[in-house]
Tab-separated table of C-alpha atoms in Angstrom:
chain	number	residue	atom	x	y	z
A	1	GLY	CA	0.000	0.000	0.000
A	2	ALA	CA	0.985	3.660	-0.155
A	3	GLY	CA	3.538	4.848	2.329
A	4	VAL	CA	3.950	8.249	3.940
A	5	SER	CA	4.220	10.983	1.337
A	6	GLN	CA	5.517	14.504	1.734
A	7	SER	CA	5.388	17.569	-0.468
A	8	PRO	CA	7.169	19.437	-1.746
A	9	ARG	CA	10.274	17.278	-1.823
A	10	TYR	CA	12.488	20.358	-2.120
A	11	LYS	CA	11.813	23.919	-1.079
A	12	VAL	CA	14.029	26.951	-1.433
A	13	ALA	CA	12.983	30.015	0.515
A	14	LYS	CA	14.440	33.434	0.967
A	15	ARG	CA	15.142	34.417	4.547
A	16	GLY	CA	11.998	35.875	6.064
A	17	GLN	CA	9.553	33.962	3.883
A	18	ASP	CA	6.874	31.677	5.289
A	19	VAL	CA	6.787	28.020	4.173
A	20	ALA	CA	4.291	25.199	4.529
A	21	LEU	CA	5.288	21.540	4.356
A	22	ARG	CA	2.701	18.832	3.861
A	23	CYS	CA	2.564	15.264	5.122
A	24	ASP	CA	0.144	12.539	4.037
A	25	PRO	CA	0.436	9.687	6.529
A	26	ILE	CA	-0.439	6.082	5.864
A	27	SER	CA	-4.222	5.784	5.753
A	28	GLY	CA	-5.683	4.848	9.124
A	29	HIS	CA	-2.591	5.676	11.111
A	30	VAL	CA	-3.507	7.360	14.348
A	31	SER	CA	-0.171	8.844	15.323
A	32	LEU	CA	1.848	11.366	13.340
A	33	PHE	CA	5.276	12.794	14.069
A	34	TRP	CA	7.490	15.514	12.640
A	35	TYR	CA	11.280	15.366	12.862
A	36	GLN	CA	13.985	17.774	11.756
A	37	GLN	CA	17.240	16.413	10.360
A	38	ALA	CA	20.080	18.885	10.022
A	39	LEU	CA	23.012	18.077	7.764
A	40	GLY	CA	25.195	15.357	9.255
A	41	GLN	CA	22.824	14.757	12.159
A	42	GLY	CA	20.175	12.236	13.027
A	43	PRO	CA	16.497	13.165	12.990
A	44	GLU	CA	15.316	15.181	15.993
A	45	PHE	CA	11.763	15.061	17.321
A	46	LEU	CA	9.639	18.153	16.760
A	47	THR	CA	6.015	17.317	17.525
A	48	TYR	CA	3.451	14.520	17.911
A	49	PHE	CA	-0.228	14.248	16.978
A	50	GLN	CA	-2.727	11.667	18.096
A	51	ASN	CA	-5.489	11.989	15.511
A	52	GLU	CA	-6.137	15.744	15.360
A	53	ALA	CA	-4.790	16.505	18.822
A	54	GLN	CA	-1.276	17.864	19.122
A	55	LEU	CA	-0.148	16.175	22.311
A	56	ASP	CA	3.490	17.162	22.314
A	57	LYS	CA	5.184	20.130	20.705
A	58	SER	CA	8.186	20.194	22.995
A	59	GLY	CA	10.672	19.809	20.143
A	60	LEU	CA	9.559	22.812	18.101
A	61	PRO	CA	12.611	25.108	18.138
A	62	SER	CA	10.758	28.406	18.294
A	63	ASP	CA	7.331	29.975	18.082
A	64	ARG	CA	7.946	30.452	14.366
A	65	PHE	CA	7.191	26.743	13.957
A	66	PHE	CA	3.586	25.647	13.912
A	67	ALA	CA	2.017	22.285	13.048
A	68	GLU	CA	-1.556	21.198	12.566
A	69	ARG	CA	-3.562	18.123	11.655
A	70	PRO	CA	-7.118	19.441	11.617
A	71	GLU	CA	-8.961	16.325	10.428
A	72	GLY	CA	-6.662	13.738	11.884
A	73	SER	CA	-5.052	12.751	8.610
A	74	VAL	CA	-2.990	15.226	6.556
A	75	SER	CA	-0.614	17.413	8.544
A	76	THR	CA	1.085	20.686	7.734
A	77	LEU	CA	4.247	22.049	9.309
A	78	LYS	CA	4.468	25.798	8.885
A	79	ILE	CA	7.572	27.867	9.463
A	80	GLN	CA	7.148	31.615	9.621
A	81	ARG	CA	9.881	34.129	8.841
A	82	THR	CA	12.355	31.432	7.871
A	83	GLN	CA	15.975	31.765	9.011
A	84	LYS	CA	19.108	30.139	7.607
A	85	GLU	CA	19.321	27.829	10.599
A	86	ASP	CA	15.946	26.348	9.587
A	87	SER	CA	17.644	24.706	6.595
A	88	ALA	CA	17.211	20.961	7.113
A	89	VAL	CA	15.279	17.926	5.962
A	90	TYR	CA	11.860	17.773	7.604
A	91	LEU	CA	10.662	14.207	8.057
A	92	CYS	CA	7.142	13.098	8.779
A	93	ALA	CA	6.372	9.697	10.270
A	94	SER	CA	3.186	7.872	11.164
A	95	SER	CA	2.330	4.838	13.232
A	96	LEU	CA	-0.773	2.718	13.380
A	97	ARG	CA	-1.819	2.899	16.992
A	98	LEU	CA	-1.916	5.350	19.810
A	99	ALA	CA	1.775	5.945	20.224
A	100	GLU	CA	3.404	3.140	22.098
A	101	TYR	CA	7.130	3.002	22.246
A	102	THR	CA	7.240	-0.337	20.481
A	103	ASP	CA	5.038	0.779	17.609
A	104	THR	CA	6.951	1.142	14.350
A	105	GLN	CA	7.164	4.631	12.954
A	106	TYR	CA	7.055	4.762	9.152
A	107	PHE	CA	8.875	7.700	7.648
A	108	GLY	CA	8.204	9.709	4.540
A	109	PRO	CA	10.987	10.799	2.154
A	110	GLY	CA	11.239	14.223	3.740
A	111	THR	CA	11.190	17.794	2.484
A	112	ARG	CA	14.593	19.394	2.053
A	113	LEU	CA	14.275	23.068	2.999
A	114	THR	CA	17.024	25.469	2.010
A	115	VAL	CA	16.832	29.009	3.304
A	116	LEU	CA	18.978	31.510	1.422
B	1	ASP	CA	24.257	16.496	24.789
B	2	GLN	CA	24.124	13.454	22.567
B	3	GLN	CA	22.221	10.703	24.315
B	4	VAL	CA	22.698	8.241	21.449
B	5	LYS	CA	26.134	8.097	19.889
B	6	GLN	CA	27.365	6.419	16.755
B	7	ASN	CA	31.070	7.108	16.850
B	8	SER	CA	31.918	5.706	13.421
B	9	PRO	CA	30.715	8.026	10.657
B	10	SER	CA	31.492	5.409	8.037
B	11	LEU	CA	32.340	1.746	7.560
B	12	SER	CA	33.516	-0.097	4.479
B	13	VAL	CA	33.118	-3.866	4.166
B	14	GLN	CA	33.678	-6.459	1.479
B	15	GLU	CA	30.649	-8.282	0.081
B	16	GLY	CA	30.017	-11.535	1.925
B	17	ARG	CA	31.796	-10.431	5.098
B	18	ILE	CA	30.245	-9.310	8.368
B	19	SER	CA	29.316	-5.672	8.980
B	20	ILE	CA	29.244	-4.530	12.601
B	21	LEU	CA	27.724	-1.169	13.407
B	22	ASN	CA	28.014	0.162	16.927
B	23	CYS	CA	25.922	2.462	19.072
B	24	ASP	CA	26.314	3.766	22.625
B	25	TYR	CA	23.744	5.512	24.770
B	26	THR	CA	24.001	7.539	27.931
B	27	ASN	CA	20.411	7.708	29.185
B	28	SER	CA	19.757	4.714	31.432
B	29	MET	CA	16.013	5.288	31.072
B	30	PHE	CA	16.099	4.073	27.469
B	31	ASP	CA	14.638	0.579	27.270
B	32	TYR	CA	13.801	0.078	23.617
B	33	PHE	CA	16.268	0.340	20.773
B	34	LEU	CA	15.844	0.391	17.022
B	35	TRP	CA	17.922	0.440	13.887
B	36	TYR	CA	16.763	2.336	10.840
B	37	LYS	CA	18.292	2.193	7.385
B	38	LYS	CA	18.275	5.163	5.037
B	39	TYR	CA	18.981	5.344	1.328
B	40	PRO	CA	19.697	8.723	-0.304
B	41	ALA	CA	16.578	10.815	-0.968
B	42	GLU	CA	14.411	8.393	0.995
B	43	GLY	CA	13.134	8.411	4.541
B	44	PRO	CA	14.516	6.088	7.212
B	45	THR	CA	13.142	2.546	7.066
B	46	PHE	CA	12.733	0.422	10.186
B	47	LEU	CA	15.098	-2.531	10.218
B	48	ILE	CA	15.114	-4.280	13.584
B	49	SER	CA	14.492	-3.525	17.248
B	50	ILE	CA	15.283	-4.900	20.674
B	51	SER	CA	13.728	-4.484	24.072
B	52	SER	CA	15.911	-4.120	27.132
B	53	ILE	CA	14.582	-7.402	28.508
B	54	LYS	CA	16.502	-9.181	25.769
B	55	ASP	CA	20.168	-9.194	24.833
B	56	LYS	CA	19.786	-10.414	21.277
B	57	ASN	CA	17.257	-10.213	18.470
B	58	GLU	CA	17.687	-11.808	15.073
B	59	ASP	CA	15.892	-11.280	11.778
B	60	GLY	CA	17.409	-13.023	8.791
B	61	ARG	CA	20.826	-11.554	8.074
B	62	PHE	CA	20.405	-8.900	10.752
B	63	THR	CA	21.113	-9.380	14.451
B	64	VAL	CA	21.081	-6.738	17.144
B	65	PHE	CA	22.958	-7.263	20.399
B	66	LEU	CA	22.313	-5.250	23.538
B	67	ASN	CA	24.737	-4.907	26.460
B	68	LYS	CA	22.823	-2.964	29.085
B	69	SER	CA	25.656	-2.744	31.578
B	70	ALA	CA	27.875	-1.130	28.958
B	71	LYS	CA	24.994	0.881	27.463
B	72	HIS	CA	26.033	-0.445	24.091
B	73	LEU	CA	24.287	-2.067	21.179
B	74	SER	CA	25.504	-3.350	17.872
B	75	LEU	CA	23.976	-4.394	14.578
B	76	HIS	CA	25.524	-7.344	12.764
B	77	ILE	CA	24.823	-7.950	9.082
B	78	VAL	CA	25.904	-11.354	7.804
B	79	PRO	CA	26.626	-11.790	4.966
B	80	SER	CA	26.860	-8.192	3.797
B	81	GLN	CA	25.484	-7.392	0.342
B	82	PRO	CA	26.029	-4.356	-1.911
B	83	GLY	CA	22.340	-3.467	-1.457
B	84	ASP	CA	23.019	-2.989	2.250
B	85	SER	CA	25.010	0.140	1.421
B	86	ALA	CA	23.120	2.920	3.220
B	87	VAL	CA	23.199	5.114	6.308
B	88	TYR	CA	22.237	3.223	9.451
B	89	PHE	CA	20.708	5.098	12.369
B	90	CYS	CA	20.527	3.794	15.881
B	91	ALA	CA	17.533	5.092	17.863
B	92	ALA	CA	16.258	4.712	21.390
B	93	SER	CA	13.065	5.307	23.298
B	94	ARG	CA	11.730	4.767	26.779
B	95	SER	CA	8.564	3.477	28.328
B	96	GLY	CA	6.457	5.856	30.361
B	97	GLY	CA	5.851	9.483	29.510
B	98	SER	CA	6.775	10.653	26.002
B	99	ASN	CA	7.418	7.043	25.071
B	100	TYR	CA	6.839	7.804	21.389
B	101	LYS	CA	9.911	10.026	21.110
B	102	LEU	CA	12.757	8.455	19.215
B	103	THR	CA	16.247	9.754	19.964
B	104	PHE	CA	18.570	9.110	17.054
B	105	GLY	CA	22.318	8.893	16.653
B	106	LYS	CA	24.075	10.705	13.832
B	107	GLY	CA	24.238	7.623	11.649
B	108	THR	CA	26.933	5.419	10.127
B	109	LEU	CA	27.413	5.215	6.376
B	110	LEU	CA	27.946	1.573	5.415
B	111	THR	CA	29.524	0.815	2.065
B	112	VAL	CA	29.583	-2.813	0.936
B	113	ASN	CA	32.037	-3.311	-1.881
B	114	PRO	CA	31.393	-6.017	-4.498
C-alpha cells in the first residue's frame, strides 16, 4: 500500500519567507510525528499528533514553527519568517496505533528546505 | 548532549563479510532500541528492534545485540550485500511518559564493496 508521502520534496525560501510543508500519513494511522534532520545529524523530534490533537510540541525550536492536523489525517508544518538555521530535511512519520514506544514509525521521504 | 552516539561516521566492508555497526547511549532510562536504514533521498526505514529485557534479536541476516551494563548495542549484518550500502541510524526510546519520542544517533554510512 501507499507509504507516507511529503510535499514538496524540495523547497528553497528566501530568509523571512513563510513556508508550509505537507505530510500525508499512511491511511488509518492514528499517530503522526514531525522530525527535523540537520546536515550530518540524526532526525530530531519536533512534535506529535494523536489523531487531530497535538499532544506534544516540545521539540519545536521556536514559536515560528507551527504544526496542525485538523482532520486527523494530513498534517502541515508551517515555518514563519524562515531563518538560515531552519535549513534541514523535515521528516514526517506515522504509526498505526496510539503511540506506544514499540510501535513502528514509518517515515516519509522528507522535504529538504534550504533558506537563502 | 548526545544521548545516542554512533562514533563511526562510516564503515567499508567487502561483500560476503560481516558488517558490525556500533551504538552507545548515555540515558539509562532508554529501554527500547531500534535500527533504521536510510537510502539517499528516501526516509529512514525500520530494520530491527530490541527491548531491554533481551540481549539479542535476530531477523534473517540482521542481528542486534544489547549490552545494558555497557549501554552499548551493535547491529551485525551477515553476509553483507552491496544493497546494504546505506546510512544506518541507531535510535532509542523509553517506556512511560513521552514514550513515542525516538532519539537518534548521527548515523553510520555503510559501504559494501562487491
